[in-house]
Amino acid sequence: MKKILIILLCFCSYSLLAQQRVIHGNVLDAKTGESVVGAYIFGEKSAAGSISNAYGFYSITFPADEAVFCCSMLGYELFKDTLPQTSNGTVTIRLNPIDYKLQDVVIYAPYQNHAGFHHLSASQIKRLPTMGGEPDLMKTLQFLPGVMSGNDGANNLSVRGGSQWQNLVLLDEAVVYNPNHSLSFFSVFNSDAVKQVDLYKAYIPLAYGGRLSSVMDIHMNEGNNKQLGIKGGVGLLASRLMVEGPIVKEKISFMVSGRYGYPGEVANFLSNIETIGNDIQQLNGADIGFYDINAKVNAILNNKNRLFISFYNSKDRFKSAAFIDDYLMNWGNTTGTLRWNSTFNDKLNVNTTFCMSNYFYDYTQLADGQNYKWKSDMQSYALRNDWDYYFSNRVRIKSGINIEYFTTKPGEIDKATESSNILPYVMESRQSLETVIYSELQLTMNPLWRIIGGIRLAGNYSYANTLLKEKLYLNPEPRFELQFVPDKTTTYSLSGIVTTQNMHLLSNSSIGIPSDIWVPANEKLKPSSAYQISAGYKKQLSNNQYTFSAEGYYKNMQNIVDYKDNANIFMNNKIEEQLEKGWADSYGIEFYLSKNHGPLTGWVSYTLSKATNHIKTVNNGKGYAPVYDRPHDLKLFGTYQISSKWWASSTLTLRSGMNVTMPISHYVYQGSAFYEYTERNGYRAPMFRQLDIAFTYRPEIKNRWQSEWVFGVMNVLNRKNVFSMYAGRDRLLLGKSGAYKMYLHGIMPSISYNFKF
């Protein structure tokens, strides 16, 4: 009898499997041929669902009686097609973009987003008013909850109480070590070359690691494989041009973009205008400029294999007496990515990537007869292999391995001129090798519950040199997210993650200047680690016209480092001995409300938070607030379509001021002034307030030529927001002292012209 039951059970199981069929393929933009990430594929009758992955691949299992399947993605028309007659099949889904002026068709796509996840498209990035009318990815991210600037007006992002150096910034999977142009005033990402950016700050998928606070995964455009296209723009502070098109139509495409920035020339021109510039020192004589280049080739080898080659290069020069006397700074990034994406079978997608990153920075000091040049650089080389297996509609497994080699030369000093008395000196280089394996399970238990989780094991080996012994660290990183969906409009989430960071940036500034030093974990410097728990609520309102979310978090970070008081940091070969270790924690609650459709769209976000650092020998062992601790952060963004040709957009920011260390008194000794300071970061600057507006005019399209004029006004209220505060002696009267504040600009109009054909 038992044997009969077993045979019947096996037969029934086989019959059920036989009644199902698997459809797989890629989701593409019908107009450009580029991959569409995050599209929702489902059956019209059964509502079985799947999501296209980071490379546009999908796999979905349908019941035998399912006849029609669909694909939905915001910004595209709803796709419908008849399923193939065969049991299994390959279907390439081509989605047609829709005109946002038409009424949107919204399809419910369950479980599409992680908690604390935000997706921004290139069009969203370009909608925000920005300095000089230049679209800026990093500035756009600042308007999301839990994300703020370390220095007001700058691009150095702090996410949930972490420093800007604790954010992993990836461009086509390659690390970008310094994502800023012009001392953090602009980002290094040309908006024309960017396809999308994904920000993770609560649950971080296990494929990512190496930083404590967040992941910013930026994807370049893949290039139009249908037709040649050109787009660009001329603005007050920068000009840009991008060319894309097919090399072999619908098979191989390319994209090349370039941007050149000239803010120094504009600053010199505007330095004598009272409302622009600075009330301490004029910007006249500034030499500030940058360029960046993006290039990509995308080849469809066959139905199962695609090859991508990406390249990025940027360089900055910066000289301004308003910031640092007699300094000339240079820095730049170079990244390269070679990626092979392969569909092994109807359920398995494999991605193999080799990428490299190079970052250099130097400065020349000519003040006080010193005449020296200081420089440093670093390189990393990584090989990744990631497997994405769609076991069924309810079970998906992601696994992979990553090997990365890192080397850095912390500092080298040499003569800037022949008359210099500087003795050339080179600090000892540091190298490390990191090997990572991970596995992540996505399990939909039933229509109400879903769990995602797994473990990432990172091993970091630091090589020995004449100062340090070799050292191996093993860091397990378990992570999970639990989602409860009681109905189609409501989601509750709970997540817990562990992250580690094997790189330490030793900095005595909050904006990032070339005296900063990157050092990997070694015998005397342990990796940092973070433990974060988050709980969230998300609700779709009024037939998806509005989205509301609230999320609370607590994060604890161990083995963070800071300089000791009075540390000797310049060209110190034993720099690890000048550091003190400690811990930090942060907590807060984030609110977000967006209007998704109609003539008026936008969002408002508010974050209430607290961040505290604890370093044993700093501030007498008491906890102190880092520069980027901002208890209150309110941000509003809105876009309104006035007519078929005119759009208006505006942003408003109200934020607690940054923390600085300032004197509480001073005394004069032998004709010179000396200061007594507060505790570390014991003074909070005045509140940051800024209102920006922009108007966009788009004429009729003529012979594929699309253009627009953007008229903007930054800081409409002419608020003198603090960028930096410091105390100093008078250059001529050493006994005279004072406290000063620096602000970037008052009211600033701009005009830019953008085109596309």
Coordinates of C-alpha atoms in Angstrom, one line a residue, residues 4 130 344 471 541 589 606:
I4 CA 1.3 2.5 -4.3
T130 CA 20.7 72.7 -9.8
F344 CA 22.8 29.1 -19.5
K471 CA 47.2 39.8 8.5
L541 CA -3.1 55.8 -1.9
I589 CA 12.9 57.9 11.4
Y606 CA 11.5 64.5 6.4

